mmCIF file of C-alpha atoms in Angstrom:
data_model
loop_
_atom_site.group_PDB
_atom_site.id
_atom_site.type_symbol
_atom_site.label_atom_id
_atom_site.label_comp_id
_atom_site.label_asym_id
_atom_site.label_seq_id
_atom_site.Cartn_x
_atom_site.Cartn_y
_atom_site.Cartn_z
ATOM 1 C CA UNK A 1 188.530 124.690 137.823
ATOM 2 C CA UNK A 2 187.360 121.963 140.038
ATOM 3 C CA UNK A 3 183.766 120.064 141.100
ATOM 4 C CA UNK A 4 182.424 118.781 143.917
ATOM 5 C CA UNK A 5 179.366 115.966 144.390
ATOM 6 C CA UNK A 6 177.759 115.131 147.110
ATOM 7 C CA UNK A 7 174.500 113.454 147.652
ATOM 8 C CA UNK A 8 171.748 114.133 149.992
ATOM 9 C CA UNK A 9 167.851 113.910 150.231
ATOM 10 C CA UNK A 10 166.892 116.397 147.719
ATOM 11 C CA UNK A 11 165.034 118.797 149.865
ATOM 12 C CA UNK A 12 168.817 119.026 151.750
ATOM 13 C CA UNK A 13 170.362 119.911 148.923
ATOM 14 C CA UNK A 14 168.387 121.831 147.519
ATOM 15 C CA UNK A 15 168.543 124.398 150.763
ATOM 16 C CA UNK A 16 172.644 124.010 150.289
ATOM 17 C CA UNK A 17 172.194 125.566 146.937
ATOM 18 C CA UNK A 18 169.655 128.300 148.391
ATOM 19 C CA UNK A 19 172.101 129.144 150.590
ATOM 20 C CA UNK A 20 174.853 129.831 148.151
ATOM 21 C CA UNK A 21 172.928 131.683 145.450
ATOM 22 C CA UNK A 22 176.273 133.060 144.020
ATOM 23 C CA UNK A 23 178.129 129.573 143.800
ATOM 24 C CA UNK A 24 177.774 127.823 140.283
ATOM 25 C CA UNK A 25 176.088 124.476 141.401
ATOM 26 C CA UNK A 26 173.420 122.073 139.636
ATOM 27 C CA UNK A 27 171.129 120.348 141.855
ATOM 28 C CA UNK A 28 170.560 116.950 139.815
ATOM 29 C CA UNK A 29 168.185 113.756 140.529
ATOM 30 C CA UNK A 30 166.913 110.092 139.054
ATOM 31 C CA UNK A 31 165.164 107.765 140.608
ATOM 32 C CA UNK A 32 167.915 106.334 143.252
ATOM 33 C CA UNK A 33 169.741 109.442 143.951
ATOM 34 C CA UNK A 34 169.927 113.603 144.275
ATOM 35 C CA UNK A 35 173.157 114.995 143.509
ATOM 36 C CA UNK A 36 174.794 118.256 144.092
ATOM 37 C CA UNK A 37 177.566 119.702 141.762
ATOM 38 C CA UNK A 38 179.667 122.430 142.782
ATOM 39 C CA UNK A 39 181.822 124.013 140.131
ATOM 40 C CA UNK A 40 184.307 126.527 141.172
ATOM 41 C CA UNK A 41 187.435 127.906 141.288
ATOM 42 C CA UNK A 42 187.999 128.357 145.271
ATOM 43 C CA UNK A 43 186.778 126.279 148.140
ATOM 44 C CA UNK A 44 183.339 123.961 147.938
ATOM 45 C CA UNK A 45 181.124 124.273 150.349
ATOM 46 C CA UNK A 46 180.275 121.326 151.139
ATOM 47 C CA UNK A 47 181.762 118.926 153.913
ATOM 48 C CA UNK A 48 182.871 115.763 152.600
ATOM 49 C CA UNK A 49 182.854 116.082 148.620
ATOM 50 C CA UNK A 50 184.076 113.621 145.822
ATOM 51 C CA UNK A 51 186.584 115.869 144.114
ATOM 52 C CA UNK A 52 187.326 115.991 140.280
ATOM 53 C CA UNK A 53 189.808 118.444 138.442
ATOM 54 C CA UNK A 54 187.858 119.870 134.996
ATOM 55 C CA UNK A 55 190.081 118.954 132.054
ATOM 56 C CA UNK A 56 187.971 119.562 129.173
ATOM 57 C CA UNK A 57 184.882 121.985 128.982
ATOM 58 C CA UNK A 58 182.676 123.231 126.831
ATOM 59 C CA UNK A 59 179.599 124.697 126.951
ATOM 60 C CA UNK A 60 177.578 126.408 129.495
ATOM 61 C CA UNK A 61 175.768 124.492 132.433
ATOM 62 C CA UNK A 62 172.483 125.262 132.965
ATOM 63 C CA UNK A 63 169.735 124.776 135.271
ATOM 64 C CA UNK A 64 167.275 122.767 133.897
ATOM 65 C CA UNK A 65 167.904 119.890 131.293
ATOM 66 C CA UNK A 66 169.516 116.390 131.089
ATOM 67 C CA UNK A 67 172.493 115.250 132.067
ATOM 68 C CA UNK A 68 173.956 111.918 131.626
ATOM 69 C CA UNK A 69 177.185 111.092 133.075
ATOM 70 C CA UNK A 70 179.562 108.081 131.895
ATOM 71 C CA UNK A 71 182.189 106.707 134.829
ATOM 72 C CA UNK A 72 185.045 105.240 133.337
ATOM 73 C CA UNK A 73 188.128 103.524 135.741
ATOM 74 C CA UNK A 74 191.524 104.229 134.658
ATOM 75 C CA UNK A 75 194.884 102.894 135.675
ATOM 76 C CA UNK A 76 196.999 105.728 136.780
ATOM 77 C CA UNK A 77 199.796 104.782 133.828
ATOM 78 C CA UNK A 78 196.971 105.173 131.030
ATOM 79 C CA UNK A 79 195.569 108.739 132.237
ATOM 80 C CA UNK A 80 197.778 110.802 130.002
ATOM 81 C CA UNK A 81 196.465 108.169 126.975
ATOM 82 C CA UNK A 82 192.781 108.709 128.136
ATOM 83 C CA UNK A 83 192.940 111.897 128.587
ATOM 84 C CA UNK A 84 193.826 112.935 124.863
ATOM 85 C CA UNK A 85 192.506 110.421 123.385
ATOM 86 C CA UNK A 86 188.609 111.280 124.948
ATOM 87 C CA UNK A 87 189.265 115.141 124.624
ATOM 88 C CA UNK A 88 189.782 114.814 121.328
ATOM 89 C CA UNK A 89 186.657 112.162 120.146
ATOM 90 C CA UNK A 90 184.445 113.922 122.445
ATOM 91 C CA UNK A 91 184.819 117.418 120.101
ATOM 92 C CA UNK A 92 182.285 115.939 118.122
ATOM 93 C CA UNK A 93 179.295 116.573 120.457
ATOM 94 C CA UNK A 94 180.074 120.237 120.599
ATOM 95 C CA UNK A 95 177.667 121.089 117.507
ATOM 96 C CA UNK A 96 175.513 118.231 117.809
ATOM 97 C CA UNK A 97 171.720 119.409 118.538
ATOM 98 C CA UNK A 98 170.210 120.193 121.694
ATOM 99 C CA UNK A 99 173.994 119.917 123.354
ATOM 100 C CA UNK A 100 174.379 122.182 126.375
ATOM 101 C CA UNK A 101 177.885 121.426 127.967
ATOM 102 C CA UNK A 102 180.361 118.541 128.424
ATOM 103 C CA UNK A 103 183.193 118.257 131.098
ATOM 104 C CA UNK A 104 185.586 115.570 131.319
ATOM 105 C CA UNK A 105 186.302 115.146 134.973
ATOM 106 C CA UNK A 106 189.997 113.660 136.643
ATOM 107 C CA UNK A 107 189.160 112.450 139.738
ATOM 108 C CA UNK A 108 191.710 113.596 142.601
ATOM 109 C CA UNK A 109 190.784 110.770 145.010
ATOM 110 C CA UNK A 110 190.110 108.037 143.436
ATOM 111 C CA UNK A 111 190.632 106.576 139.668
ATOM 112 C CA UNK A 112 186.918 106.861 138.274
ATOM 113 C CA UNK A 113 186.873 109.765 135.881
ATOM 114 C CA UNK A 114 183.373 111.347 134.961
ATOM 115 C CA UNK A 115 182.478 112.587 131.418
ATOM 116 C CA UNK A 116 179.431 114.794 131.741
ATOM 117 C CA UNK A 117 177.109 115.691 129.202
ATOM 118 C CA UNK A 118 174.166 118.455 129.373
ATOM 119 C CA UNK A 119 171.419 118.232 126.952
ATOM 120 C CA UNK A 120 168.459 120.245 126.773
ATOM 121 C CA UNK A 121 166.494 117.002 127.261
ATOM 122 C CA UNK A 122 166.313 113.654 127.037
ATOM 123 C CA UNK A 123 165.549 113.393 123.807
ATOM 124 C CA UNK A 124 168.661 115.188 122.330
ATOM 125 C CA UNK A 125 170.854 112.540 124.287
ATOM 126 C CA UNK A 126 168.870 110.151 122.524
ATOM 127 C CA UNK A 127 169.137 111.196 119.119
ATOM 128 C CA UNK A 128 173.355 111.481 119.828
ATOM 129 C CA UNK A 129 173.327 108.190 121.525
ATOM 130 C CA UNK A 130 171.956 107.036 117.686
ATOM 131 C CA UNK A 131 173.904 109.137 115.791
ATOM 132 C CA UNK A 132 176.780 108.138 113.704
ATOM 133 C CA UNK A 133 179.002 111.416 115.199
ATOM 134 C CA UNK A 134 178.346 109.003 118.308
ATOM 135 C CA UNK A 135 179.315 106.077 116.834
ATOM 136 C CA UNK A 136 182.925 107.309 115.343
ATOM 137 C CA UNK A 137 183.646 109.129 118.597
ATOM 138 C CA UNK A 138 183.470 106.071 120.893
ATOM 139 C CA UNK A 139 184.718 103.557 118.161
ATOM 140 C CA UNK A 140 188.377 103.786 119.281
ATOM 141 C CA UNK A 141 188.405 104.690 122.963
ATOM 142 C CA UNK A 142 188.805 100.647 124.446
ATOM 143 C CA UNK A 143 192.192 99.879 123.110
ATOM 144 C CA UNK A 144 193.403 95.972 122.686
ATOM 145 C CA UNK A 145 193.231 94.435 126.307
ATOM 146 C CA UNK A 146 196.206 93.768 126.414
ATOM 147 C CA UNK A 147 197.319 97.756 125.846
ATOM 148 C CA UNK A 148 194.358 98.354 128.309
ATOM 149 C CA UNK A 149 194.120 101.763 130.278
ATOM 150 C CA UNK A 150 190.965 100.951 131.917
ATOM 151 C CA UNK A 151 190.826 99.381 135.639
ATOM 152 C CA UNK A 152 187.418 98.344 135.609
ATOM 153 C CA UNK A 153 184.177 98.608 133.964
ATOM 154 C CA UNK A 154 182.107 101.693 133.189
ATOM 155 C CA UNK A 155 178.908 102.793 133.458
ATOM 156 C CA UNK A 156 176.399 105.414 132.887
ATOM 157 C CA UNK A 157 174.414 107.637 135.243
ATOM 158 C CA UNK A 158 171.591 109.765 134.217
ATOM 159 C CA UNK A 159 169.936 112.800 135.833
ATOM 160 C CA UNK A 160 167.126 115.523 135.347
ATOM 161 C CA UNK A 161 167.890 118.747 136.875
ATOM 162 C CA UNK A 162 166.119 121.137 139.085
ATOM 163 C CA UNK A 163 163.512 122.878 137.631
ATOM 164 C CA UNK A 164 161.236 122.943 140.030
ATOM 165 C CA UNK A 165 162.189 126.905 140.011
ATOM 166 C CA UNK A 166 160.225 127.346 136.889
ATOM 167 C CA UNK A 167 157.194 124.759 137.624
ATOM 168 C CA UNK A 168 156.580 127.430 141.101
ATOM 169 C CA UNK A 169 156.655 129.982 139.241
ATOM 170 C CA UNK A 170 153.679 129.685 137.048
#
């Protein structure tokens, strides 16, 4: 399984995903960006994508919700270590309230992996980001710096999703 982001206006993506009603894709914004995520097995659509292999999933994505996404830099000799090591802390989200879906993202161009999480809404990511099954999970993942996998700093990105659907349908 593979995704594919792009960024556009959102009225531009938003026609993409009209376009390809059958195509699994999550039409995502904050107040910088819009983002379109393509999840599939075959070809995107789109022209010039970022492109990520799915490692880990769980969970189903939906349409509406919150999604927060952290980018983390690896050095290609740590990926393996990463890898296991974030596939198995993140487990602990699975059950965790208001959790949607997670995927843990290898990128296939570039050495920023993407760990996605869907919550129903902000305020479930909030309560996890204060939890203590948050707390153990990312306890462990920097190792000593001078074991260090990473190749830069991370960061966090956070979206709402489309659901402008359901507000035009009232």
């Amino acid at each position: 399984m593979y995704t594919y982001i792009t960024t556009g206006t959102y009225y531009f993506l938003k026609k993409l995903v009209e376009q390809h009603p059958d195509e699994c894709m999550l039409l995502m914004q904050n107040a910088e960006t819009a983002l379109l995520w393509h999840e599939t097995n075959g070809a995107t659509v789109f022209q010039s994508p970022r492109k990520y292999e799915v490692i880990h999933s769980s969970g189903q994505l939906e349409e509406k919700g919150f999604v927060a996404c952290n980018h983390i830099p690896v050095r290609e000799e740590g990926r393996p270590v990463f890898e296991f090591k974030f596939t198995e802390r993140m487990k602990k989200v699975d059950s965790f309230p208001g959790f949607t879906a997670f995927r843990l993202l290898r990128p296939l161009s570039n050495d920023t992996y993407i760990v996605m999480t869907m919550w129903k809404n902000e305020e479930a990511y909030k309560d996890w980001k204060q939890s203590s099954s948050f707390a153990e999970s990312h306890s462990t993942i920097q190792p000593a710096k001078s074991t260090s996998v990473f190749s830069g700093p991370s960061y966090v990105s956070v979206f709402v999703l489309d659901d402008e659907k359901e507000e035009n349908a009232d």
